[in-house]
PDB file of C-alpha atoms in Angstrom:
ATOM      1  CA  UNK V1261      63.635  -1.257  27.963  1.00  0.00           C
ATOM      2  CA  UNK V1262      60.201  -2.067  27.690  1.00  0.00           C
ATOM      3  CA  UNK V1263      58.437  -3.563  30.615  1.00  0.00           C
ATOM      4  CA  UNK V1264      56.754  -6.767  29.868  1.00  0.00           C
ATOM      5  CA  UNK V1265      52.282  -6.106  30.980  1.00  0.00           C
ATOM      6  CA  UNK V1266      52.704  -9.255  33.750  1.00  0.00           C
ATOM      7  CA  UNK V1267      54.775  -7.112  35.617  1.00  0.00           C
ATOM      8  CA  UNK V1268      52.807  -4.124  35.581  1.00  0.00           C
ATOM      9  CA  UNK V1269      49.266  -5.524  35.534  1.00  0.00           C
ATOM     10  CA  UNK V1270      47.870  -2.656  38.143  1.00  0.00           C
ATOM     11  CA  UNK V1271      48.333  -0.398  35.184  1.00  0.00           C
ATOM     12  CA  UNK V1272      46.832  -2.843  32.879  1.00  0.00           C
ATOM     13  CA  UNK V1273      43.954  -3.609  34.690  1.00  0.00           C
ATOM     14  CA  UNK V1274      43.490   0.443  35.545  1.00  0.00           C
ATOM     15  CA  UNK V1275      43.255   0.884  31.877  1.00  0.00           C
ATOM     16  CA  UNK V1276      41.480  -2.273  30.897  1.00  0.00           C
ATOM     17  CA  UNK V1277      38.644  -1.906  34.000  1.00  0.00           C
ATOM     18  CA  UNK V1278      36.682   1.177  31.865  1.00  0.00           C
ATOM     19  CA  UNK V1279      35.725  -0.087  28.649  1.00  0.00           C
ATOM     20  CA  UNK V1280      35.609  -3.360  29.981  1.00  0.00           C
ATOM     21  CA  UNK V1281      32.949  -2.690  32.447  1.00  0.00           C
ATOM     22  CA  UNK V1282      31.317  -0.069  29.533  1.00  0.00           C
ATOM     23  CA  UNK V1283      30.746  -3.070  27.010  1.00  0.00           C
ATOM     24  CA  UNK V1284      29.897  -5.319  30.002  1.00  0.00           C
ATOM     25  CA  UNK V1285      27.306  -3.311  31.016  1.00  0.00           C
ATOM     26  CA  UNK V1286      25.557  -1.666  27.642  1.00  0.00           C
ATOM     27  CA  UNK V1287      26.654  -5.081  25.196  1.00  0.00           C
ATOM     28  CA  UNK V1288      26.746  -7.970  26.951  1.00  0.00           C
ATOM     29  CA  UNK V1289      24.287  -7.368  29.414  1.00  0.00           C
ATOM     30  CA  UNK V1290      21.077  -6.461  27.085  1.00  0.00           C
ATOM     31  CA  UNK V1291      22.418  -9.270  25.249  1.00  0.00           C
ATOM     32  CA  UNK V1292      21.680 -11.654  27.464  1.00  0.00           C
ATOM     33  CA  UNK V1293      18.891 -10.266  28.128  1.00  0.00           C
ATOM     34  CA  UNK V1294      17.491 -10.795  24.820  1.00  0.00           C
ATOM     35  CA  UNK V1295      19.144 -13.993  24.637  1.00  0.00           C
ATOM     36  CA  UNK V1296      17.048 -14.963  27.629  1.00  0.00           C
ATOM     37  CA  UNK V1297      13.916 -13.507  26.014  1.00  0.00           C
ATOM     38  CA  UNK V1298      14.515 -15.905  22.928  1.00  0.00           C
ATOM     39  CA  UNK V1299      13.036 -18.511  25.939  1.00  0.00           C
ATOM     40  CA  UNK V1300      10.774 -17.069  26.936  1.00  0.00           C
ATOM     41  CA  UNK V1301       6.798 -16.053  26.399  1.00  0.00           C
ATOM     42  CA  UNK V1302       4.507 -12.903  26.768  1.00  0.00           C
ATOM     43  CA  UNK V1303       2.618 -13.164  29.783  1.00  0.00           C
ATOM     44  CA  UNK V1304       1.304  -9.570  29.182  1.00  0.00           C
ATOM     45  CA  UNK V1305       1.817  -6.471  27.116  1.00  0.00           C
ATOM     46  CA  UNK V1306       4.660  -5.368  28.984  1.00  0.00           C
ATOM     47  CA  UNK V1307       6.377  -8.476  30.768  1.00  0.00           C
ATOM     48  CA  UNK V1308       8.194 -11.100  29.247  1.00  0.00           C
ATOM     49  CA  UNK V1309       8.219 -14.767  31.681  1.00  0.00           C
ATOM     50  CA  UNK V1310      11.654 -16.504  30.467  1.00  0.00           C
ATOM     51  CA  UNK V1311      10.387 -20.523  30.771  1.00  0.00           C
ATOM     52  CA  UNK V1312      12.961 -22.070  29.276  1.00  0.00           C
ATOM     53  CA  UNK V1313      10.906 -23.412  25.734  1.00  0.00           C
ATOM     54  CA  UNK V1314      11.928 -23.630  22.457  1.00  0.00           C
ATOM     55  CA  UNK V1315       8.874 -22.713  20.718  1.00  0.00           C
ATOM     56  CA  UNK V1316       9.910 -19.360  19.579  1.00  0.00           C
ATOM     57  CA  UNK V1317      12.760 -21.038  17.944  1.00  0.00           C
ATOM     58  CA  UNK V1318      10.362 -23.900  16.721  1.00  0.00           C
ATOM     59  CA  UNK V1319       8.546 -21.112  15.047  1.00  0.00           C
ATOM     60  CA  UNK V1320      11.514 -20.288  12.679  1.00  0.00           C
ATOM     61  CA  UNK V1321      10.995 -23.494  11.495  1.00  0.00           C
ATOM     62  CA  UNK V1322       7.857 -22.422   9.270  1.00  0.00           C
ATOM     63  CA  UNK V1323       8.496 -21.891   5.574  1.00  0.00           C
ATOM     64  CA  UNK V1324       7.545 -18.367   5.611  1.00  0.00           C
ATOM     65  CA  UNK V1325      10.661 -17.347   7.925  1.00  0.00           C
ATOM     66  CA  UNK V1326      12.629 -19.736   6.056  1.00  0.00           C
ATOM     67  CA  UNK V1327      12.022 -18.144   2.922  1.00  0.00           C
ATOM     68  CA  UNK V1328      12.559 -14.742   3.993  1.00  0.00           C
ATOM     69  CA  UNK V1329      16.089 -16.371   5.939  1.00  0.00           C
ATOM     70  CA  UNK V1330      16.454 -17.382   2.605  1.00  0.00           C
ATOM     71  CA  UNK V1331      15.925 -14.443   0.386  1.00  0.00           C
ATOM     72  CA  UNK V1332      18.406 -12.253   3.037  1.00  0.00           C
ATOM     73  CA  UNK V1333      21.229 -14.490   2.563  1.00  0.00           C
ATOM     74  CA  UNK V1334      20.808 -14.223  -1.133  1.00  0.00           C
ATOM     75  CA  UNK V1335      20.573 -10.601  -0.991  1.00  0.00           C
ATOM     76  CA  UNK V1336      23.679 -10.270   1.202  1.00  0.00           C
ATOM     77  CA  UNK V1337      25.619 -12.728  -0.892  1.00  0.00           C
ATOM     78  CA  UNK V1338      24.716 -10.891  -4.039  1.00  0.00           C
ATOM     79  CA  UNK V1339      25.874  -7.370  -2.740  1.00  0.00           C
ATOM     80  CA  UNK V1340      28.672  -9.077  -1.422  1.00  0.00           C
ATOM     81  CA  UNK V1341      29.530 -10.575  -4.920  1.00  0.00           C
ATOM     82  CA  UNK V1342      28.622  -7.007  -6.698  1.00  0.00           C
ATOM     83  CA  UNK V1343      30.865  -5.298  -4.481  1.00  0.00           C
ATOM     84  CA  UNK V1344      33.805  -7.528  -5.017  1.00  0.00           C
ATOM     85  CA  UNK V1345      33.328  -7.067  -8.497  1.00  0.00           C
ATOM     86  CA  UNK V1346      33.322  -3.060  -7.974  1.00  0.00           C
ATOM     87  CA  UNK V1347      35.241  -2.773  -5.421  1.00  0.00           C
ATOM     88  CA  UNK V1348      38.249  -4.676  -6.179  1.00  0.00           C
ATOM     89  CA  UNK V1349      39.375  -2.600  -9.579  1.00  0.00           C
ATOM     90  CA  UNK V1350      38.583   0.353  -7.463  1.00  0.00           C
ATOM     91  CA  UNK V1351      40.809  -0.870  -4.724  1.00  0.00           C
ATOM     92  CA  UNK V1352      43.669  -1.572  -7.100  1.00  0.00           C
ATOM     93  CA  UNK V1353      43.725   1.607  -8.659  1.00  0.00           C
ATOM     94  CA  UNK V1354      44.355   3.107  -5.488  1.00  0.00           C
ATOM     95  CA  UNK V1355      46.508   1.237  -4.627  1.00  0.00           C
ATOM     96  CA  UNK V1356      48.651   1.826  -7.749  1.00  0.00           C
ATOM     97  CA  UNK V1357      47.706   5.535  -7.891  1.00  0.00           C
ATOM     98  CA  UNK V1358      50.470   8.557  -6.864  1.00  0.00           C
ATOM     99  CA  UNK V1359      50.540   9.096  -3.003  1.00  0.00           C
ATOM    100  CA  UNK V1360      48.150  12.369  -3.557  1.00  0.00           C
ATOM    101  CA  UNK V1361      46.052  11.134  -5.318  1.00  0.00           C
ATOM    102  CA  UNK V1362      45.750   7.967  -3.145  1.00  0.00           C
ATOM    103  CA  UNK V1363      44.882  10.452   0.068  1.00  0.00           C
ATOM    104  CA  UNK V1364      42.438  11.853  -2.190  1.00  0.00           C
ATOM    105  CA  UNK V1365      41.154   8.819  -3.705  1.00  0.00           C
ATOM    106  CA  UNK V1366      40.821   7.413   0.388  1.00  0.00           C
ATOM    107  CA  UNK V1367      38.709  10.001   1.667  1.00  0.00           C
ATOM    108  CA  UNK V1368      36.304   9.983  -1.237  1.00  0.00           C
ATOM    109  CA  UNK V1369      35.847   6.212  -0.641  1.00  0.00           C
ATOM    110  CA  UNK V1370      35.202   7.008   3.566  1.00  0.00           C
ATOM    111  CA  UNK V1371      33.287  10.222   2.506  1.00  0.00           C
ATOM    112  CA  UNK V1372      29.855   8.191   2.752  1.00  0.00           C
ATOM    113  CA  UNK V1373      30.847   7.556   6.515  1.00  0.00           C
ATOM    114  CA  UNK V1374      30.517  11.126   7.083  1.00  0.00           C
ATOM    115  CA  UNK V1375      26.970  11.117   6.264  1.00  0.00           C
ATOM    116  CA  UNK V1376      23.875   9.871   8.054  1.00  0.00           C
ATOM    117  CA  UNK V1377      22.319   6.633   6.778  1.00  0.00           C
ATOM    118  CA  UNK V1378      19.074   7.943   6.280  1.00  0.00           C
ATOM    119  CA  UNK V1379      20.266  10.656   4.276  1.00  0.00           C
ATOM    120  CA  UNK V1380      22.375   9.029   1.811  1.00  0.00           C
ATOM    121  CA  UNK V1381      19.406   6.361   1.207  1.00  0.00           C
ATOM    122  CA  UNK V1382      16.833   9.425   1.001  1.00  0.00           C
ATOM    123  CA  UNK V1383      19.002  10.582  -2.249  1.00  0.00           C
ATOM    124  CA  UNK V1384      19.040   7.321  -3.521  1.00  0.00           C
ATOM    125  CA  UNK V1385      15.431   7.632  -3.706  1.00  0.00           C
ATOM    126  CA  UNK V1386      15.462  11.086  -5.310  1.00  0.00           C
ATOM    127  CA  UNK V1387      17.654   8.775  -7.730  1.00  0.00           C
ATOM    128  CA  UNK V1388      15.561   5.938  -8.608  1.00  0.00           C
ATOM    129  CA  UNK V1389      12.190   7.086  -8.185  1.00  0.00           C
ATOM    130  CA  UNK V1390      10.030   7.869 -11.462  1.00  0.00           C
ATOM    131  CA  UNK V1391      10.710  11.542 -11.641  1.00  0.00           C
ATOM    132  CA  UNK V1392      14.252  11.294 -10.708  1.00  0.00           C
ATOM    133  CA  UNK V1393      17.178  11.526 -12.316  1.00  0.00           C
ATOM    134  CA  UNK V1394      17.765   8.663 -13.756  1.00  0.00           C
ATOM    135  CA  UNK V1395      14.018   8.527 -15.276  1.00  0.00           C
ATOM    136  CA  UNK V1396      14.652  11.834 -16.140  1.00  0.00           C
ATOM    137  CA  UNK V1397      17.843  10.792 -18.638  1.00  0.00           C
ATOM    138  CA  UNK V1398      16.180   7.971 -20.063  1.00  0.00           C
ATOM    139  CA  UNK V1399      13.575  10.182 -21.067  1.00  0.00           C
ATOM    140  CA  UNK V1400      16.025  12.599 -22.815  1.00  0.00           C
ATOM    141  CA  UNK V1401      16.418   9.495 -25.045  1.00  0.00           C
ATOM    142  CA  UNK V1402      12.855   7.850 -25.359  1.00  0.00           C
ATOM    143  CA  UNK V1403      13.278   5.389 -22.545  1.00  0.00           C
ATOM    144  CA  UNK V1404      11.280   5.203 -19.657  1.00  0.00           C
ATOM    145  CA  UNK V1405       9.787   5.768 -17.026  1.00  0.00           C
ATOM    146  CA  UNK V1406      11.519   2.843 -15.499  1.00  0.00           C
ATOM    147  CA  UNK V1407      10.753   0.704 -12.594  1.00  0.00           C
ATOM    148  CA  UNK V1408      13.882   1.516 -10.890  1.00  0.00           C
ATOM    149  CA  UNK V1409      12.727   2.225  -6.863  1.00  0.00           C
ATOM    150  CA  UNK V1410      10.311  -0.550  -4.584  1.00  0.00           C
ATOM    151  CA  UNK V1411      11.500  -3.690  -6.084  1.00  0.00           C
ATOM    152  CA  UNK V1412      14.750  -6.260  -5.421  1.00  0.00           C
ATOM    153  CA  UNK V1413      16.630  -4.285  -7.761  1.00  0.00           C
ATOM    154  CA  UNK V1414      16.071  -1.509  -5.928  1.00  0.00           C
ATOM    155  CA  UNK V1415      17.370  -3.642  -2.277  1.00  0.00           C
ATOM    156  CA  UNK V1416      20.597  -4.760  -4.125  1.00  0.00           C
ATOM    157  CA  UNK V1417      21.341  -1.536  -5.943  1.00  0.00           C
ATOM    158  CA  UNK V1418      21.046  -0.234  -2.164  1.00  0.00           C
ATOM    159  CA  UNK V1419      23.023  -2.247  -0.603  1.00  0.00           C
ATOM    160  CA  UNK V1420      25.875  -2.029  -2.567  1.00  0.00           C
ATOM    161  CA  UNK V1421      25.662   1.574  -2.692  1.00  0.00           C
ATOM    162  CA  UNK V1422      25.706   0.758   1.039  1.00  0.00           C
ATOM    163  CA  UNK V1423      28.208  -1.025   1.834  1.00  0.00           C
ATOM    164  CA  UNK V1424      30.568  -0.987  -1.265  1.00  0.00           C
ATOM    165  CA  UNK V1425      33.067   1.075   1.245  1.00  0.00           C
ATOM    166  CA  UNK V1426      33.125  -1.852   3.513  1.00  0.00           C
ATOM    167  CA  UNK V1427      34.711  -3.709   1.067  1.00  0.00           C
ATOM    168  CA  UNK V1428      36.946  -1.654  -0.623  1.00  0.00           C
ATOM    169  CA  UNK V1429      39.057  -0.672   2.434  1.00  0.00           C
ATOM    170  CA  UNK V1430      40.197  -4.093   3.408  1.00  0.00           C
ATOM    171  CA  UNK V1431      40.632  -4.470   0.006  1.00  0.00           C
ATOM    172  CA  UNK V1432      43.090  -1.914  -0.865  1.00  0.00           C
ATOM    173  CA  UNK V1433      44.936  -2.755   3.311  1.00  0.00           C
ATOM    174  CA  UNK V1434      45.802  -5.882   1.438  1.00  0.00           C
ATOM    175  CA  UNK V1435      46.721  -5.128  -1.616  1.00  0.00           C
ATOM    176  CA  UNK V1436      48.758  -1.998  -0.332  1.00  0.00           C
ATOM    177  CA  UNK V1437      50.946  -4.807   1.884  1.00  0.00           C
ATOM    178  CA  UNK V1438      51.946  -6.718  -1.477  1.00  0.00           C
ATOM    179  CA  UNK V1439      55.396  -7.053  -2.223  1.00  0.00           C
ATOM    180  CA  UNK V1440      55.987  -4.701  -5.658  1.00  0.00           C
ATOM    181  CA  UNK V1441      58.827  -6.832  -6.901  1.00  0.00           C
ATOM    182  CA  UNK V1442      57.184  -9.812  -7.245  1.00  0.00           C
ATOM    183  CA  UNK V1443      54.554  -8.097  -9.588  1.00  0.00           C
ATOM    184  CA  UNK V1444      57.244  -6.676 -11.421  1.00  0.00           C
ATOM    185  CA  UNK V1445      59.315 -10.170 -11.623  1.00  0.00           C
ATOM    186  CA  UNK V1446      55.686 -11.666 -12.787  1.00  0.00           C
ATOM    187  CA  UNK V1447      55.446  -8.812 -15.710  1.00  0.00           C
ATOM    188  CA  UNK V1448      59.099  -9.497 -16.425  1.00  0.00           C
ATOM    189  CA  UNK V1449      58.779 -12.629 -17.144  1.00  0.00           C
ATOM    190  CA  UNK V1450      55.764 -12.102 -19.721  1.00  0.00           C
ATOM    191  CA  UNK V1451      53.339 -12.729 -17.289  1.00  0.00           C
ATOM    192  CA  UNK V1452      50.113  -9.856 -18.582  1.00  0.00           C
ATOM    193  CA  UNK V1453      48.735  -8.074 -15.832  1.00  0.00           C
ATOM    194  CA  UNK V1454      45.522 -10.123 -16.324  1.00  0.00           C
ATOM    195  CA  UNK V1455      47.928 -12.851 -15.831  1.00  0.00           C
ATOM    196  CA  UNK V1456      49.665 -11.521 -12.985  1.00  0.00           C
ATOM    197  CA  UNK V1457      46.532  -9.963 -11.246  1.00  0.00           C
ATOM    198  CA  UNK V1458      45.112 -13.688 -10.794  1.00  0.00           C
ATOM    199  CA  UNK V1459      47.874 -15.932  -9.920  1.00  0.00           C
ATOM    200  CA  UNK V1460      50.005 -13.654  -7.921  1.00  0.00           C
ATOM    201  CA  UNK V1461      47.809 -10.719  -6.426  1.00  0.00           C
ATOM    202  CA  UNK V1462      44.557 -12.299  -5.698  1.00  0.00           C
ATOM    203  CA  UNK V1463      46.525 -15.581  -3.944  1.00  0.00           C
ATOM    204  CA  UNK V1464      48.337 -13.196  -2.068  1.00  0.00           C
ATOM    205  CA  UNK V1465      45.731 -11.063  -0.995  1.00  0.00           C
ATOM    206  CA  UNK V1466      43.290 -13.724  -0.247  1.00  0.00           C
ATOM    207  CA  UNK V1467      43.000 -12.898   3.234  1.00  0.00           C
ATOM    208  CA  UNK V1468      42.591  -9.725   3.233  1.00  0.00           C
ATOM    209  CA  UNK V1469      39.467 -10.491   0.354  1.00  0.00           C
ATOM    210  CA  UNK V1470      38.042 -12.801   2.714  1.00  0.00           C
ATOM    211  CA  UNK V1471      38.084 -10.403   5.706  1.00  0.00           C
ATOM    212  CA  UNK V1472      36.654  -7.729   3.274  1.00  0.00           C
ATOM    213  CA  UNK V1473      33.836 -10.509   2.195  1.00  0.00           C
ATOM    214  CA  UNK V1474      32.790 -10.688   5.920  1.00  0.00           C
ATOM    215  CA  UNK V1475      32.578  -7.586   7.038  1.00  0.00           C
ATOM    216  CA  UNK V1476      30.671  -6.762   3.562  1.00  0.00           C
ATOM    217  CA  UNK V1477      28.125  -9.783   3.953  1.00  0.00           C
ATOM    218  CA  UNK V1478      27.417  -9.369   7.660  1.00  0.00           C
ATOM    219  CA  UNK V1479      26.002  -5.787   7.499  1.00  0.00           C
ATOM    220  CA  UNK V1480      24.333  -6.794   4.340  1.00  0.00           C
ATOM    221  CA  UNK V1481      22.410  -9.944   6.070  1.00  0.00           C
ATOM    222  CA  UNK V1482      21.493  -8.006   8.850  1.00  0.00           C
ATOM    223  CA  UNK V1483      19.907  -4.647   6.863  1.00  0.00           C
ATOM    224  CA  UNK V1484      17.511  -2.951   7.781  1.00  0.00           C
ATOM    225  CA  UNK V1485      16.581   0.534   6.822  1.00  0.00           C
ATOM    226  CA  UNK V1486      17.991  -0.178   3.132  1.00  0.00           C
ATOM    227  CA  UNK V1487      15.305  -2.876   1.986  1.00  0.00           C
ATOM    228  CA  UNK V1488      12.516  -0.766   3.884  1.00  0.00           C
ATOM    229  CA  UNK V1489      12.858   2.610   2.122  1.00  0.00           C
ATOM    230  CA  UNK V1490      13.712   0.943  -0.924  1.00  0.00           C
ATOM    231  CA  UNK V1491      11.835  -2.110  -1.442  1.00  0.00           C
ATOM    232  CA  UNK V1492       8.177  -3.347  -1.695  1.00  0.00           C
ATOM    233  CA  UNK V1493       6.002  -5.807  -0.026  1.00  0.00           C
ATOM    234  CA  UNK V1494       8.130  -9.078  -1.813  1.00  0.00           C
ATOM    235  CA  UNK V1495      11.599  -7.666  -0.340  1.00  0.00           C
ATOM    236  CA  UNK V1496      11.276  -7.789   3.015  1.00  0.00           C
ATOM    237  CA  UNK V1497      14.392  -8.796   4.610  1.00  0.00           C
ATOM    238  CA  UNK V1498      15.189 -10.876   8.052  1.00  0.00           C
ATOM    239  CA  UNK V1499      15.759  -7.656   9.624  1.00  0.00           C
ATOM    240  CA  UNK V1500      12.311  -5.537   8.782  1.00  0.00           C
ATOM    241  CA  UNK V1501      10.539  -9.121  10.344  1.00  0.00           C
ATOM    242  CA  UNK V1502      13.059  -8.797  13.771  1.00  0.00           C
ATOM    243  CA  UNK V1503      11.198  -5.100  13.893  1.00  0.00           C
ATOM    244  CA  UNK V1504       7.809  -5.664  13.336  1.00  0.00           C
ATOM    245  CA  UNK V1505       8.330  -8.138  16.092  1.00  0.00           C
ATOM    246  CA  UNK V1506       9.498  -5.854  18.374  1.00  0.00           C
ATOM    247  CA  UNK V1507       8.054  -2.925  18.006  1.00  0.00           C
ATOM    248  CA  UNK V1508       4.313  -3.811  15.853  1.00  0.00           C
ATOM    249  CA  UNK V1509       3.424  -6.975  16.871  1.00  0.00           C
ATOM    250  CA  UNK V1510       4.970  -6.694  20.538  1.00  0.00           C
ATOM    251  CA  UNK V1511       6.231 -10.341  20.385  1.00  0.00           C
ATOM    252  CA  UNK V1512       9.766  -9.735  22.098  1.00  0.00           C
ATOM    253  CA  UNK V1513      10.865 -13.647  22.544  1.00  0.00           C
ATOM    254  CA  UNK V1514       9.612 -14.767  19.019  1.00  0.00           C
ATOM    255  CA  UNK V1515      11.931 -11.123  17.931  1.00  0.00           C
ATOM    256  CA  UNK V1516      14.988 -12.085  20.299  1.00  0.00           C
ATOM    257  CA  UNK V1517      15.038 -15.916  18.754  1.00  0.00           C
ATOM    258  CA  UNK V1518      14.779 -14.030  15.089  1.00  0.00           C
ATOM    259  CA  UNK V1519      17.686 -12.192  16.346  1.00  0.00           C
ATOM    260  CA  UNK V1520      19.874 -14.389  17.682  1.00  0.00           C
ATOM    261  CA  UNK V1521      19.273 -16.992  15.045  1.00  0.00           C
ATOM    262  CA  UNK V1522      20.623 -13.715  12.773  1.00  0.00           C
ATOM    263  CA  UNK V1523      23.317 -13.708  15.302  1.00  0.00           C
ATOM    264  CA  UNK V1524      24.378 -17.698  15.575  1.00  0.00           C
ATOM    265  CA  UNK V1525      24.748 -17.018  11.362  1.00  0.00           C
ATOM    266  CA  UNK V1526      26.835 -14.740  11.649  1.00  0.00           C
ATOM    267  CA  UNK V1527      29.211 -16.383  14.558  1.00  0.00           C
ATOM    268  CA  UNK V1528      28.930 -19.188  11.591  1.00  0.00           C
ATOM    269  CA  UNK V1529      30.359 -17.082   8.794  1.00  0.00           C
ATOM    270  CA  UNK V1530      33.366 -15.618  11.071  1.00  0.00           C
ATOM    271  CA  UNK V1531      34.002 -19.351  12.207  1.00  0.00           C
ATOM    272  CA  UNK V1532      33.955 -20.681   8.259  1.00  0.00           C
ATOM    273  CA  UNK V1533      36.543 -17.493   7.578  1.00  0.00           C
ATOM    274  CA  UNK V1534      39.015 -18.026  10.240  1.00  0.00           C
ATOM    275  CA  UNK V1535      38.663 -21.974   9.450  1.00  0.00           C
ATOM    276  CA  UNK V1536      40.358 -21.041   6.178  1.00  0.00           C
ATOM    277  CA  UNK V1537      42.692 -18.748   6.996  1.00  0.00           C
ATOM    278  CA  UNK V1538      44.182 -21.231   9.318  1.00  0.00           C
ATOM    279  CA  UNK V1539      44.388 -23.830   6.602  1.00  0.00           C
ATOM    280  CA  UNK V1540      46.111 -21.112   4.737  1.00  0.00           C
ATOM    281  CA  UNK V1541      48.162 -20.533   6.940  1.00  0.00           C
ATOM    282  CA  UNK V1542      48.879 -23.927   8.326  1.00  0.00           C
ATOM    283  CA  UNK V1543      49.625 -25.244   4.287  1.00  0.00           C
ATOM    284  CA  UNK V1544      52.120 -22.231   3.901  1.00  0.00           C
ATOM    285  CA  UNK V1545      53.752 -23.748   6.837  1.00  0.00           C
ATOM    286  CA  UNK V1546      54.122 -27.210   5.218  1.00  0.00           C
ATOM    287  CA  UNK V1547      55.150 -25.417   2.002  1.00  0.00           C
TER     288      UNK V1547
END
């Protein structure tokens, strides 16, 4: 008989206590502390006097940071957009592939995770760059050199490359949770698979696409290294100003507002997709 956690809460507590008191102290912890810094000012090189003002977030308020707030969003939403498109058939087909294949299929999709960031964006480079491979094809047929690397196609191209995985695992988690029959009772009763594939799979999968949305755009917004290596001066994303902040400039409150106004974003996108999936769920009740 199981024994309900209320009545054994020493052993709950005993194994709660450790990684509570881990993300306490190396999460939430410098996270206040920057959160304080975001009111704070530079009283020398070194020290930071929290006072309370709002200038730093005042600051955001200029159309240069709004711009480049801007641009970031539209650079996440776009990846996030190209990866659906991508990722989705890929998703499918593993989902609908033999089981061996599908544990094969799996680990080349999570394959990427295996390998540093730096790395895999260093080979993109060797990919796009004028004497790379690409370049190097087109000019097997007359075409090129092309201006494939230090550009925004060169940022989105990146980060889907990026984070195309992110996308395509909660992807296939929902689609592998589908019921089969009513996809065959849909094709059954002359219902295509084009058909069938947008009023009963995507419906049902919605969640799970709207999970896989957020966890795509929220790594996207807040890139970093990606846009850096791969872009020039006009694709500078939120991220690249954050660090010059920090570590160039040495302007730790004006960084920490940057950062948490990054942050309070993001706490708005998770809010928007568990708004709707409450409705969802709340009109499936009714139904």
């Amino acid at each position: 008989m199981e024994q309900d956690w209320k009545q054994s809460r020493g052993s709950f507590f005993t194994a709660f206590a450790p990684p509570a008191f881990w993300l306490t102290l190396f999460f939430l912890v410098p996270l206040a502390i920057i959160w304080a810094y975001s009111f704070g000012k530079n009283i020398s090189m070194t020290e930071v006097a929290v006072t309370g003002t709002l200038s730093n977030y005042a600051r955001i308020a200029d159309p240069v940071y709004i711009s480049i707030f801007v641009k970031s969003i539209v650079y996440a939403a776009l990846t996030t957009f190209l990866c659906l498109i991508v990722g989705f058939p890929v998703a499918l087909a593993i989902t609908f592939a033999p089981d061996k294949a599908k544990a094969w299929l799996l680990l080349l999709i999570m394959l990427p995770f295996w390998t540093n960031l730096l790395v895999r964006t260093y080979a993109l480079m060797a990919v796009l760059r004028t004497e790379g491979y690409v370049n190097t094809v087109l000019g097997w047929i007359g075409i090129g050199p092309l201006p494939l690397l230090h550009n925004n196609f060169a940022v989105v191209l990146g980060l889907v490359y990026v984070n195309l995985p992110f996308l395509v695992l909660p992807l296939y988690s929902a689609l592998d949770r589908l019921d089969r029959s009513l996809l065959e009772a849909s094709l059954d009763l002359g219902a295509g698979h084009i058909r069938t594939i947008r009023e009963i799979v995507i419906p049902l999968a919605l969640p799970g696409i709207l999970s896989g949305l957020l966890i795509t755009f929220i790594p996207a917004l807040g890139s970093y290294l990606t846009p850096d290596l791969l872009g020039g001066p006009d694709s500078q994303m939120i991220a690249s100003v954050i660090e010059r902040n920090f570590k160039r400039a040495n302007d730790w409150p004006f960084g920490s507002a940057l950062s948490f106004i990054l942050m309070y974003l993001t706490f708005f996108a998770i809010a928007a997709q568990t708004l709707v999936a409450a409705r969802r769920r709340k009109a499936g009740g009714e139904a």
